[in-house]
Amino acid sequence: MVNKRIPGKENKPSDLERIKQESNYLRGTIEEGLDDQITAAISDDDNKLLKFHGSYQQDDRDLRDERRHRKLEPAYQFMIRTRMPGGVATPEQWLVMDDLAKRHGNGTLKLTTRQTFQMHGILKWNLKQTMQEINKTLLDTLAACGDVNRNVMCNSNPYQSEVHAEVYGWADKLSNYLKPKTNAYHEIWLDEEKVVDSRDPEEIEPMYGAFYLPRKFKIGIAVPPTNDVDVYSQDLGFIAIIEDGQLQGFNVAVGGGMGSTHGDTNTYPQVGRIIGFCPTEKVIEVSEKVIMIQRDYGNRSNRKNARFKYTVDSLGLDWITSELNNRLGWDLEEARTFNFDHNGDRYGWVKGDGKWHLNLFIQNGRVADFDDYSLKTGLREIAKIHTGDFRLTPNQNLIIANVTSKKKKEIKELVEKYGMTAGENHSALRMNSMACVAFPTCALAMAESERYLPSLIDKIEVILDEAGLSEKEIVVRMSGCPNGCSRPALAEIAFIGKGPGKYNMYLGGGFTGDRLNSLYRENIAEKEILETLRPILIEYGKERQDGEHFGDFVIRAGYVEEVRSGLDFHSAKTDLFEKARK
Ligand code: SRM
Ligand code: SF4
């Protein structure tokens, strides 16, 4: 047994631990709550359990004040998130999601930063039917949220090579293996017979146990040279090692995560650290043991310090590695060399494995019919004739994958007819942008994100034109609060909501997603954002070295200090050479 201090062990467990324990393996009183016709909401405890089933209760924040005024309960509604390893959906599934969004949701779909669909605005009365229809199309929502392993991410184009397809296969297997084993989901949503389970917790949930994990857990697999999954942001990241065209196994990175809380220096974004290499067929075993370490040692008292990154940082990387080796009964091998060259998407048509694949730009992942183009309708028309599949990318974009040469012409015509774009008319900055949902559905949003970033980029593009940088790839991300759902801490330029119309601005993330950025200006509004960015972009336009990325430049030019570990995130200095510049 270890003699290490177990983080948070000495303190009282958080209320969520009680809720999980008393829930009878995620059942709670969700069913009764759904049947209650008096309110459009469910109870607080059930709402926490509902997350494990892939849904959240929310309310429309645009309507909050008006409804309060009229003494009405908030406009309660539900968000549903699918579990879709590697972001793969068939055309039939696309059509079902498209139709459900129209019939039961707010009419739009969100392609998320973890390669899944989110649907917003579902009323309680329609929740079960929506879940059933999703399941009928062979997608599910189990463990899309909650204190369990979430959607497993992987490179979004498995047709690029045999190795890509093989890696997708592992992502799929991992996702299935790491699902909760309770029958609650099937009983509540799919009307399966209720099981009175008197077995031991270890038998009902052999990996998770009755308390599940202390916090959410995330796994992503990258295939170099592409780091589109932002492997260093994952609790557990795998980096495919390919030698002589064959997948040899994976480097294992632990303890990444993006979330923090404004003003609380005990919380910070962190990058995953590589602790070794495992052969391909061991990837499930390694994942299971890492998850069990987090289950046993994660902080169950303070949810703000409960992610695996804090377990890793408080117990130490050496301890985690040796505990993992002990549990495995064999040692991870020495990490192997690899190289990443970007974390964005590569747009347009590419050919691979005898088929065509079109990577479309979907601004902030929102699939809707807009005033100037009918994206949702266009994608529906494509789904009707498409014989391949769709791949949701980790950058909130979409690949129409596996298109035969025969179908390519038809799809190309539809893309043009509906004004969809592989980004020809956009700046490279916009093509490398992401924004989280934020208002009006996200209860935690402090500022706009998805609804605001496009117009801010319009204004930054004017500066980019002047600086001759319109075609220069710069990664920009916005989040409505420091939870970091768009993985902003890894962006070259990031905006994190502080209050209505106000953002913290961060600079200096690595172009390949390997380095954190650091705070450059606090609590600034649009005017100041543009005034601050302008001279830096102009200087970058003139002074950058050959091939130098913006994130590297702002460090070399002394705007911000390099941050390689989350432990230095709050102490990093800015404007190091300001006097010299003046
Ligand atoms: Fe997230 C909570 C949306 C990816 C870190 N996230 C939320 C909630 C559910 C708000 C809530 O708890 O009430 C948001 C729902 C908004 C809405 O109305 O839909 C939300 N997160 C999203 C999505 C939809 C953003 C998007 O625009 O794509 C992404 C869904 C991913 C998926 O399909 O599973 C999403 N969230 C992420 C990521 C990025 C990633 O996983 O690659 C992160 C940062 C990585 C990480 O986890 O460290 C992320 N979300 C959080 C956190 C902060 C966790 C932390 O460690 O502190 C929260 C809040 C929490 O858990 O308490 C959060
Ligand atoms: Fe909501 Fe914050 Fe996540 Fe944006 S970053 S979706 S505002 S929790």
PDB file of C-alpha atoms and ligand atoms in Angstrom, residues 51 56 58 79 81 110-116 118 120 144 150-151 153 215-216 218 233-234 257-260 307 309 396 435-438 441-444 483-487, ligand 1:
ATOM      1  CA  LYS A  51     -25.098  14.107 -16.767  1.00  0.00           C
ATOM      2  CA  TYR A  56     -27.887  18.536 -18.755  1.00  0.00           C
ATOM      3  CA  GLN A  58     -30.264  24.219 -18.572  1.00  0.00           C
ATOM      4  CA  MET A  79     -29.061  19.662 -23.660  1.00  0.00           C
ATOM      5  CA  ARG A  81     -24.655  15.174 -25.968  1.00  0.00           C
ATOM      6  CA  LYS A 110     -23.452  21.977 -32.255  1.00  0.00           C
ATOM      7  CA  LEU A 111     -20.381  20.018 -33.351  1.00  0.00           C
ATOM      8  CA  THR A 112     -18.352  20.010 -30.157  1.00  0.00           C
ATOM      9  CA  THR A 113     -14.658  20.287 -29.377  1.00  0.00           C
ATOM     10  CA  ARG A 114     -14.699  16.580 -28.453  1.00  0.00           C
ATOM     11  CA  GLN A 115     -16.133  15.425 -31.792  1.00  0.00           C
ATOM     12  CA  THR A 116     -19.713  14.878 -30.706  1.00  0.00           C
ATOM     13  CA  GLN A 118     -24.887  18.566 -28.901  1.00  0.00           C
ATOM     14  CA  HIS A 120     -30.018  22.216 -27.119  1.00  0.00           C
ATOM     15  CA  ALA A 144     -21.059  11.776 -22.628  1.00  0.00           C
ATOM     16  CA  ARG A 150     -15.953  10.870 -21.708  1.00  0.00           C
ATOM     17  CA  ASN A 151     -16.019  10.635 -25.479  1.00  0.00           C
ATOM     18  CA  MET A 153     -11.173  11.493 -29.269  1.00  0.00           C
ATOM     19  CA  ARG A 215     -14.390  14.061 -11.646  1.00  0.00           C
ATOM     20  CA  LYS A 216     -14.746  13.831 -15.419  1.00  0.00           C
ATOM     21  CA  LYS A 218     -10.861  12.483 -20.858  1.00  0.00           C
ATOM     22  CA  SER A 233      -5.093  18.727 -22.906  1.00  0.00           C
ATOM     23  CA  GLN A 234      -6.337  15.229 -22.075  1.00  0.00           C
ATOM     24  CA  GLY A 257      -6.553  19.659 -18.509  1.00  0.00           C
ATOM     25  CA  MET A 258      -7.742  23.134 -19.379  1.00  0.00           C
ATOM     26  CA  GLY A 259     -10.060  24.346 -16.624  1.00  0.00           C
ATOM     27  CA  SER A 260      -9.304  26.874 -13.896  1.00  0.00           C
ATOM     28  CA  ARG A 307      -9.205  16.390 -12.013  1.00  0.00           C
ATOM     29  CA  LYS A 309      -3.959  16.730 -13.367  1.00  0.00           C
ATOM     30  CA  GLN A 396     -15.544  21.784 -34.402  1.00  0.00           C
ATOM     31  CA  ALA A 435     -15.370  29.112 -29.530  1.00  0.00           C
ATOM     32  CA  CYS A 436     -17.336  27.299 -26.868  1.00  0.00           C
ATOM     33  CA  VAL A 437     -21.124  27.521 -26.615  1.00  0.00           C
ATOM     34  CA  ALA A 438     -21.496  30.015 -23.706  1.00  0.00           C
ATOM     35  CA  THR A 441     -27.539  27.899 -22.845  1.00  0.00           C
ATOM     36  CA  CYS A 442     -24.422  27.479 -20.714  1.00  0.00           C
ATOM     37  CA  ALA A 443     -25.154  28.137 -17.060  1.00  0.00           C
ATOM     38  CA  LEU A 444     -21.496  28.894 -16.348  1.00  0.00           C
ATOM     39  CA  ASN A 483     -13.508  26.211 -17.736  1.00  0.00           C
ATOM     40  CA  GLY A 484     -11.868  26.287 -21.122  1.00  0.00           C
ATOM     41  CA  CYS A 485     -14.207  24.211 -23.274  1.00  0.00           C
ATOM     42  CA  SER A 486     -12.516  25.463 -26.465  1.00  0.00           C
ATOM     43  CA  ARG A 487      -9.117  24.481 -25.003  1.00  0.00           C
TER      44      ARG A 487
HETATM   45 FE1  SRM B   1     -17.013  21.787 -21.314  1.00  0.00          FE
HETATM   46  C1  SRM B   1     -18.716  22.282 -18.445  1.00  0.00           C
HETATM   47  C2  SRM B   1     -19.692  22.658 -23.122  1.00  0.00           C
HETATM   48  C3  SRM B   1     -15.516  20.541 -24.063  1.00  0.00           C
HETATM   49  C4  SRM B   1     -14.035  21.882 -19.686  1.00  0.00           C
HETATM   50  N1  SRM B   1     -18.898  22.312 -20.854  1.00  0.00           N
HETATM   51  C5  SRM B   1     -19.418  22.417 -19.593  1.00  0.00           C
HETATM   52  C6  SRM B   1     -20.936  22.643 -19.655  1.00  0.00           C
HETATM   53  C7  SRM B   1     -21.594  21.315 -19.609  1.00  0.00           C
HETATM   54  C8  SRM B   1     -21.507  23.636 -18.629  1.00  0.00           C
HETATM   55  C9  SRM B   1     -22.030  23.099 -17.327  1.00  0.00           C
HETATM   56  O1  SRM B   1     -21.332  22.306 -16.655  1.00  0.00           O
HETATM   57  O2  SRM B   1     -23.110  23.515 -16.952  1.00  0.00           O
HETATM   58  C10 SRM B   1     -21.038  23.286 -21.064  1.00  0.00           C
HETATM   59  C11 SRM B   1     -22.382  23.137 -21.748  1.00  0.00           C
HETATM   60  C12 SRM B   1     -22.649  24.359 -22.572  1.00  0.00           C
HETATM   61  C13 SRM B   1     -23.812  24.218 -23.454  1.00  0.00           C
HETATM   62  O3  SRM B   1     -24.784  24.990 -23.296  1.00  0.00           O
HETATM   63  O4  SRM B   1     -23.807  23.374 -24.339  1.00  0.00           O
HETATM   64  C14 SRM B   1     -19.823  22.712 -21.743  1.00  0.00           C
HETATM   65  N2  SRM B   1     -17.565  21.528 -23.211  1.00  0.00           N
HETATM   66  C15 SRM B   1     -18.672  22.050 -23.792  1.00  0.00           C
HETATM   67  C16 SRM B   1     -18.626  21.904 -25.287  1.00  0.00           C
HETATM   68  C17 SRM B   1     -19.996  21.669 -25.919  1.00  0.00           C
HETATM   69  C18 SRM B   1     -17.963  23.153 -25.864  1.00  0.00           C
HETATM   70  C19 SRM B   1     -18.086  23.330 -27.349  1.00  0.00           C
HETATM   71  O5  SRM B   1     -18.474  24.428 -27.715  1.00  0.00           O
HETATM   72  O6  SRM B   1     -17.763  22.430 -28.112  1.00  0.00           O
HETATM   73  C20 SRM B   1     -17.646  20.730 -25.405  1.00  0.00           C
HETATM   74  C21 SRM B   1     -18.326  19.397 -25.370  1.00  0.00           C
HETATM   75  C22 SRM B   1     -17.346  18.301 -25.514  1.00  0.00           C
HETATM   76  C23 SRM B   1     -17.932  16.937 -25.669  1.00  0.00           C
HETATM   77  O7  SRM B   1     -18.509  16.677 -26.707  1.00  0.00           O
HETATM   78  O8  SRM B   1     -17.762  16.110 -24.761  1.00  0.00           O
HETATM   79  C24 SRM B   1     -16.827  20.913 -24.140  1.00  0.00           C
HETATM   80  N3  SRM B   1     -15.138  21.215 -21.766  1.00  0.00           N
HETATM   81  C25 SRM B   1     -14.694  20.834 -23.000  1.00  0.00           C
HETATM   82  C26 SRM B   1     -13.264  20.833 -23.030  1.00  0.00           C
HETATM   83  C27 SRM B   1     -12.410  20.531 -24.226  1.00  0.00           C
HETATM   84  C28 SRM B   1     -12.072  19.076 -24.320  1.00  0.00           C
HETATM   85  O9  SRM B   1     -12.550  18.263 -23.541  1.00  0.00           O
HETATM   86  O10 SRM B   1     -11.305  18.717 -25.208  1.00  0.00           O
HETATM   87  C29 SRM B   1     -12.834  21.231 -21.781  1.00  0.00           C
HETATM   88  C30 SRM B   1     -11.371  21.471 -21.355  1.00  0.00           C
HETATM   89  C31 SRM B   1     -10.604  20.243 -21.157  1.00  0.00           C
HETATM   90  C32 SRM B   1     -10.737  19.758 -19.773  1.00  0.00           C
HETATM   91  O11 SRM B   1     -11.731  19.105 -19.463  1.00  0.00           O
HETATM   92  O12 SRM B   1      -9.863  20.060 -18.960  1.00  0.00           O
HETATM   93  C33 SRM B   1     -14.023  21.459 -20.990  1.00  0.00           C
HETATM   94  N4  SRM B   1     -16.472  21.984 -19.386  1.00  0.00           N
HETATM   95  C34 SRM B   1     -15.188  22.049 -18.925  1.00  0.00           C
HETATM   96  C35 SRM B   1     -15.206  22.341 -17.510  1.00  0.00           C
HETATM   97  C36 SRM B   1     -13.969  22.542 -16.609  1.00  0.00           C
HETATM   98  C37 SRM B   1     -13.485  21.286 -16.017  1.00  0.00           C
HETATM   99  C38 SRM B   1     -12.364  21.520 -15.067  1.00  0.00           C
HETATM  100  O13 SRM B   1     -11.475  20.693 -15.018  1.00  0.00           O
HETATM  101  O14 SRM B   1     -12.342  22.503 -14.346  1.00  0.00           O
HETATM  102  C39 SRM B   1     -16.565  22.464 -17.145  1.00  0.00           C
HETATM  103  C40 SRM B   1     -17.144  22.774 -15.755  1.00  0.00           C
HETATM  104  C41 SRM B   1     -17.081  21.631 -14.832  1.00  0.00           C
HETATM  105  O15 SRM B   1     -16.778  20.494 -15.185  1.00  0.00           O
HETATM  106  O16 SRM B   1     -17.340  21.879 -13.662  1.00  0.00           O
HETATM  107  C42 SRM B   1     -17.326  22.252 -18.351  1.00  0.00           C
END
